[in-house]
mmCIF file of C-alpha atoms in Angstrom:
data_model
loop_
_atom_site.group_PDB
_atom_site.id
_atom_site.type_symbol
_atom_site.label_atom_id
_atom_site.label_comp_id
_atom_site.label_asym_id
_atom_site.label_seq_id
_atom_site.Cartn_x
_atom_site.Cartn_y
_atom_site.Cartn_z
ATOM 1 C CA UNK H 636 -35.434 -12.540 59.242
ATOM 2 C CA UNK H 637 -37.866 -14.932 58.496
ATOM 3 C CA UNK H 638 -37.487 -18.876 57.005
ATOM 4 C CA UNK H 639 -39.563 -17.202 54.591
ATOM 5 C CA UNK H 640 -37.110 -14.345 53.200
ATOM 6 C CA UNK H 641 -34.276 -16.547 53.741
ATOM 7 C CA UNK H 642 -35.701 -18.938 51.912
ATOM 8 C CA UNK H 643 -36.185 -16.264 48.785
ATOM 9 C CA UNK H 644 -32.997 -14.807 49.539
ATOM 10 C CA UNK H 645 -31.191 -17.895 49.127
ATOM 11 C CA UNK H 646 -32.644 -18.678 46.036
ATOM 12 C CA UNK H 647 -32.254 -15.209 44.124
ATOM 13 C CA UNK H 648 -28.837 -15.361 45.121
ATOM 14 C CA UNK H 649 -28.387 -19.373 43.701
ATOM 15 C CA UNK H 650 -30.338 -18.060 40.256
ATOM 16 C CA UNK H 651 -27.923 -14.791 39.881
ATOM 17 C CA UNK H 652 -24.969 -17.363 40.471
ATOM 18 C CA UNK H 653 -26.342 -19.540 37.925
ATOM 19 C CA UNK H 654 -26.909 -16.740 35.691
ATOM 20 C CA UNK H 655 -23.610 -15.007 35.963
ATOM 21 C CA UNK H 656 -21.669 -18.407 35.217
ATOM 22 C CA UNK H 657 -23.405 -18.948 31.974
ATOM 23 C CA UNK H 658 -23.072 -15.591 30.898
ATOM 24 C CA UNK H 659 -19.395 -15.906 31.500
ATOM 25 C CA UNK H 660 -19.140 -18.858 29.422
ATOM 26 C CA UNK H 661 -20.755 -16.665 26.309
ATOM 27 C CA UNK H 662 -17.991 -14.588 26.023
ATOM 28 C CA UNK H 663 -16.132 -15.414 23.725
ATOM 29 C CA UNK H 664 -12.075 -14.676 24.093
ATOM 30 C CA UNK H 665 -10.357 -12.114 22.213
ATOM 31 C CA UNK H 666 -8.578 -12.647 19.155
ATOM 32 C CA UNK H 667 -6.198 -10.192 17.008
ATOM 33 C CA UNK H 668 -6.237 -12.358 14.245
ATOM 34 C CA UNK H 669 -9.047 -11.925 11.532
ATOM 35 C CA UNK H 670 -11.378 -14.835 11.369
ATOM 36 C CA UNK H 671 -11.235 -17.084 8.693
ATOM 37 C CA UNK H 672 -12.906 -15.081 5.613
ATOM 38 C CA UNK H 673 -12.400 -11.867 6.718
ATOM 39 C CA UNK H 674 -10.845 -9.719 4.153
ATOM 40 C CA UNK H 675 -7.121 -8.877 4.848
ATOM 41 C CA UNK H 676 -6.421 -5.356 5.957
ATOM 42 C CA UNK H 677 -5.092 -2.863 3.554
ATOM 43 C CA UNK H 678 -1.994 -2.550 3.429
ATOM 44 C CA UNK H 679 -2.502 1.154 1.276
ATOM 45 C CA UNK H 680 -1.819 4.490 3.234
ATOM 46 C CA UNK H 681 -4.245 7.001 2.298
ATOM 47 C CA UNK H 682 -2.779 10.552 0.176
ATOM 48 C CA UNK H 683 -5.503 12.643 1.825
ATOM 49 C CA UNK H 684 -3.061 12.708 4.840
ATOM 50 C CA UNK H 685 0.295 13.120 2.746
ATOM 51 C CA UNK H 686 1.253 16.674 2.055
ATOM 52 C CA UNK H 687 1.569 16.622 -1.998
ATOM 53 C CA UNK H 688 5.054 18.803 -2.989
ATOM 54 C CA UNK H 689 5.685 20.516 -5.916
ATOM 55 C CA UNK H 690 6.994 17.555 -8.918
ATOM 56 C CA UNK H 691 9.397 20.177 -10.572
ATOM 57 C CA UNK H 692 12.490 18.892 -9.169
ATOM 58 C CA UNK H 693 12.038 15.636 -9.935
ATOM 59 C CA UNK H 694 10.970 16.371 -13.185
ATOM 60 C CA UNK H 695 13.445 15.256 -15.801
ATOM 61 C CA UNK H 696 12.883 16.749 -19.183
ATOM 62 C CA UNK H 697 9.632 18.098 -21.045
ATOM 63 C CA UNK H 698 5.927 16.451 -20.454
ATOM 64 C CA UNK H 699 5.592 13.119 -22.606
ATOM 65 C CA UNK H 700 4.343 13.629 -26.160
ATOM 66 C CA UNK H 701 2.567 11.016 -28.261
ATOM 67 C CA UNK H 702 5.603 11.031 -30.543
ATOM 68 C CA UNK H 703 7.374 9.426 -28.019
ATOM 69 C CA UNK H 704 5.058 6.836 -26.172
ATOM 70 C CA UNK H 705 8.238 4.911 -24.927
ATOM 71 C CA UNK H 706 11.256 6.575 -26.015
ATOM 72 C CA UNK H 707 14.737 5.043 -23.858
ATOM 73 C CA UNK H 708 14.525 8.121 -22.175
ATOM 74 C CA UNK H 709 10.964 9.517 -21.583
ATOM 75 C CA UNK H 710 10.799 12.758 -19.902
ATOM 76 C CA UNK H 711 8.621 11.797 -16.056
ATOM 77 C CA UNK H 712 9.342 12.323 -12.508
ATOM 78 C CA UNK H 713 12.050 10.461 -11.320
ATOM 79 C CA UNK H 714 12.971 9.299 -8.039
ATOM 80 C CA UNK H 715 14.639 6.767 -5.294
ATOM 81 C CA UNK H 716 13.598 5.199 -2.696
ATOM 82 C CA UNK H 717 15.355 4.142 0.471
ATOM 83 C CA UNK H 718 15.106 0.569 -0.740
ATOM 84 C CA UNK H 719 17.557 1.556 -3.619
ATOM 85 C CA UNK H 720 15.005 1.661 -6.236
ATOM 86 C CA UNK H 721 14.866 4.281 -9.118
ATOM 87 C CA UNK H 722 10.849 5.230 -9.565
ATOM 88 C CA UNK H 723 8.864 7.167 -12.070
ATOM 89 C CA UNK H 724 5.851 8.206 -13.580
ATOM 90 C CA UNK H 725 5.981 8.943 -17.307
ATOM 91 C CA UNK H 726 4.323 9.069 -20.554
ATOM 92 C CA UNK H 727 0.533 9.321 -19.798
ATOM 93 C CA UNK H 728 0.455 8.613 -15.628
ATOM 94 C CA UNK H 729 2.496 4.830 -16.648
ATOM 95 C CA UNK H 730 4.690 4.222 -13.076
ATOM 96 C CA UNK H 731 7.073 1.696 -11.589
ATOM 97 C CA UNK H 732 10.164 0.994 -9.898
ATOM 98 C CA UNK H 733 13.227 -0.847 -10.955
ATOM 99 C CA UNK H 734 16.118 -1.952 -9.086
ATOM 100 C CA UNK H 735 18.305 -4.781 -8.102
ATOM 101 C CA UNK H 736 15.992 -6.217 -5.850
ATOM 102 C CA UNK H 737 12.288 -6.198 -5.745
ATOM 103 C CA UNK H 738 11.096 -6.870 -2.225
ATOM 104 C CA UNK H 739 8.902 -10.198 -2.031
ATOM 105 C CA UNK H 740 9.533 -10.859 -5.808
ATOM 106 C CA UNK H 741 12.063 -13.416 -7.437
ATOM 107 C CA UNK H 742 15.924 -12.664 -7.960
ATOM 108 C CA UNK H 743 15.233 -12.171 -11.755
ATOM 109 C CA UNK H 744 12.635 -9.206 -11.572
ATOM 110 C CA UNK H 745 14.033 -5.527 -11.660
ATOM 111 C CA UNK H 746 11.244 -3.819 -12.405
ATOM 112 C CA UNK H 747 7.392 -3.630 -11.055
ATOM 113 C CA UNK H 748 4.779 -0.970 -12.452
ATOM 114 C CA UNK H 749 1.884 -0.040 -14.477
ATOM 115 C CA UNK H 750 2.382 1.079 -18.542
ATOM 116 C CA UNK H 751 -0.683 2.760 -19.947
ATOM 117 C CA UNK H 752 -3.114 0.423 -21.567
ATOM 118 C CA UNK H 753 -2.288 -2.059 -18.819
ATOM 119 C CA UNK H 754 -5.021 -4.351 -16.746
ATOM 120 C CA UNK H 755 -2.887 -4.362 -13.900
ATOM 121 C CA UNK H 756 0.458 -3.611 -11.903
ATOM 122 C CA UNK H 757 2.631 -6.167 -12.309
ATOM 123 C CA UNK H 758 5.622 -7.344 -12.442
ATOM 124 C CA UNK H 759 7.209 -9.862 -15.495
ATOM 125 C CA UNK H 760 9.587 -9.839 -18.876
ATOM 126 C CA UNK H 761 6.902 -7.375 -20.222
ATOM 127 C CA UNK H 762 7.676 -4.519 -17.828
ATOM 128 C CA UNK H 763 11.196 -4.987 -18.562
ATOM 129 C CA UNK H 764 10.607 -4.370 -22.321
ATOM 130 C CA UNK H 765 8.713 -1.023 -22.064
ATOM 131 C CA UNK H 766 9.953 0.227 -19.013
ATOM 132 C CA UNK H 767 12.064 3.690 -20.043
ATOM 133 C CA UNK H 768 15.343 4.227 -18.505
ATOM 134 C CA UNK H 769 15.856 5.822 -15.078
ATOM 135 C CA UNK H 770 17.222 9.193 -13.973
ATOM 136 C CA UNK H 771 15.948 9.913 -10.685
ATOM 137 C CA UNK H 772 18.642 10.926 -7.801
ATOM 138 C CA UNK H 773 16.639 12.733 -4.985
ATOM 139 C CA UNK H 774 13.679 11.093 -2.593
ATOM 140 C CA UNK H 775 10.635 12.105 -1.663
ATOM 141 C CA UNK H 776 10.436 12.981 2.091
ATOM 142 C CA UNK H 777 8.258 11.222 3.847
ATOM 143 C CA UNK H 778 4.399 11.413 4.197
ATOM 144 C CA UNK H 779 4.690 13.434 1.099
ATOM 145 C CA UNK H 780 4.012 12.769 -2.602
ATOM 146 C CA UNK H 781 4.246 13.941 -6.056
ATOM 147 C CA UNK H 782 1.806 13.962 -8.895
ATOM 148 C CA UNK H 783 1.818 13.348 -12.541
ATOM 149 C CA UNK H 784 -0.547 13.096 -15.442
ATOM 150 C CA UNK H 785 -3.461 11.858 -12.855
ATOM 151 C CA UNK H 786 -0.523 9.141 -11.146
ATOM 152 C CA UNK H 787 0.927 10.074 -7.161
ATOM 153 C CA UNK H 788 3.371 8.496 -5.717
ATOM 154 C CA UNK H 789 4.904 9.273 -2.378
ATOM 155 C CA UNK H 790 7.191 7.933 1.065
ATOM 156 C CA UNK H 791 5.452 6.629 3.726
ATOM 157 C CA UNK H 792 6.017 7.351 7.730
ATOM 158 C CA UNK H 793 8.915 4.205 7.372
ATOM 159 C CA UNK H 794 10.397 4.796 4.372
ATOM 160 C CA UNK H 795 7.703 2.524 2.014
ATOM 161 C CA UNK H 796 7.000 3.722 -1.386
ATOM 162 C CA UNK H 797 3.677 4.245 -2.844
ATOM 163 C CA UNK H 798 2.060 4.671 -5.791
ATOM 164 C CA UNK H 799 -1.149 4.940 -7.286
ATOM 165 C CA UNK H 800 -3.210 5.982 -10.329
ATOM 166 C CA UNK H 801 -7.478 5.094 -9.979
ATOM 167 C CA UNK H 802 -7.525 1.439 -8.880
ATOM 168 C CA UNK H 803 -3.770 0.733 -9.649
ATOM 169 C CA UNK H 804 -1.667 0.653 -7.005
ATOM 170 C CA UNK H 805 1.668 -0.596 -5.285
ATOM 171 C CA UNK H 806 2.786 -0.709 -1.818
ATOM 172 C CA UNK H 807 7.065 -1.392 -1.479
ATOM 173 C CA UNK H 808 8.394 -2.087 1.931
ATOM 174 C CA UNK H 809 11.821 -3.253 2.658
ATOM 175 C CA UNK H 810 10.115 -6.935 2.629
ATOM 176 C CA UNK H 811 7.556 -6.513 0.563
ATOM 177 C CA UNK H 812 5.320 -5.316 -2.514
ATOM 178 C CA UNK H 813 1.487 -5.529 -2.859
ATOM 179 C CA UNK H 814 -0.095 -5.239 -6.121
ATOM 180 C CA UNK H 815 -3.609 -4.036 -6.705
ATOM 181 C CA UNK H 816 -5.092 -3.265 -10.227
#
C-alpha cells in the first residue's frame, strides 16, 4: 500500500472517529419522567374496552321523576366498590360515591360526585346536602360497567371505580380520586 492510501486511510478513519464521538454526545439519555410541561397522563380507562352489563340488578326502585328531583331515597343504580364505598347514578345521570373514607380527600368528606346542574365533580358540604341516600349491596365485576340516564360507571382491571357522564368524570383508587369536569 502506498504512503499515499495510507495517508487517506488514516485520515477517513481519524474523521469517522471524530464523527462518531460527537454523534454520541447528541444523544440525549432516556428519561421515564415527562419533561417539565408535559401534560400528565390520564389517569381515565377508556369504556370502549369495558363490556357494559345489563343495570337491572342494581337498579333500586322506578326511573327518577321530576316530582322527585332529590327525594331521601331516589330510585338509581346502586352499588359498592371494593374500597367500601356505596355508588350511584340517579335522578337525571347525577353520580357519586359516599363512604367513610374518600381516597386522597380529607377525613371530613364522605361523599364525591356530580348532581345535575353542576359545573363540576367535586367533592364539599354541598354534595353532602343533595346527595340521596344509598342502597347499593352488589359490585360491578371488573372491566365492566353500567349505564344510566346518559351516566356509566364501572370496575377497573384493579378494583378502581369509574365514572363518567360527557366531560365529568372520576377515577377512585384505593389511594386516590381524580376529578375532571
Amino acid at each position: 500500500m502506498s504512503t499515499h492510501t495510507r495517508f487517506g486511510a488514516s485520515r477517513l478513519l481519524a474523521v469517522f472517529g471524530v464523527v462518531a464521538t460527537a454523534m454520541m454526545r447528541v444523544v440525549a439519555p432516556a428519561q421515564a419522567e415527562p419533561a417539565a410541561g408535559d401534560p400528565a397522563p390520564n389517569p381515565y380507562p377508556d369504556l370502549r374496552y369495558f363490556a357494559e352489563i345489563d343495570s337491572a340488578p342494581y337498579n333500586l326502585g322506578p326511573l327518577p321523576s321530576p316530582d322527585r328531583p332529590f327525594g331521601k331515597f331516589d330510585p338509581g343504580v346502586w352499588f359498592v366498590t371494593t374500597q367500601g364505598l356505596s355508588c350511584g347514578i340517579w335522578y337525571r345521570g347525577s353520580f357519586g360515591c359516599t363512604g367513610d373514607v374518600i381516597p386522597g380527600a380529607s377525613a371530613d368528606v364522605h361523599q364525591i360526585g356530580w348532581v345535575t346542574g353542576d359545573a363540576r365533580v367535586h367533592y364539599d358540604w354541598t354534595m353532602a346536602v343533595r346527595f340521596p341516600g344509598s342502597r347499593g349491596s352488589l359490585t360491578i365485576p371488573p372491566l365492566n360497567y353500567i349505564t344510566m340516564e346518559g351516566t356509566s360507571c364501572g370496575t377497573t382491571f384493579d378494583g378502581s371505580t369509574y365514572c363518567e357522564r360527557g366531560p365529568f368524570r372520576m377515577l377512585i383508587t384505593t389511594t386516590h380520586t381524580w376529578l375532571n369536569g
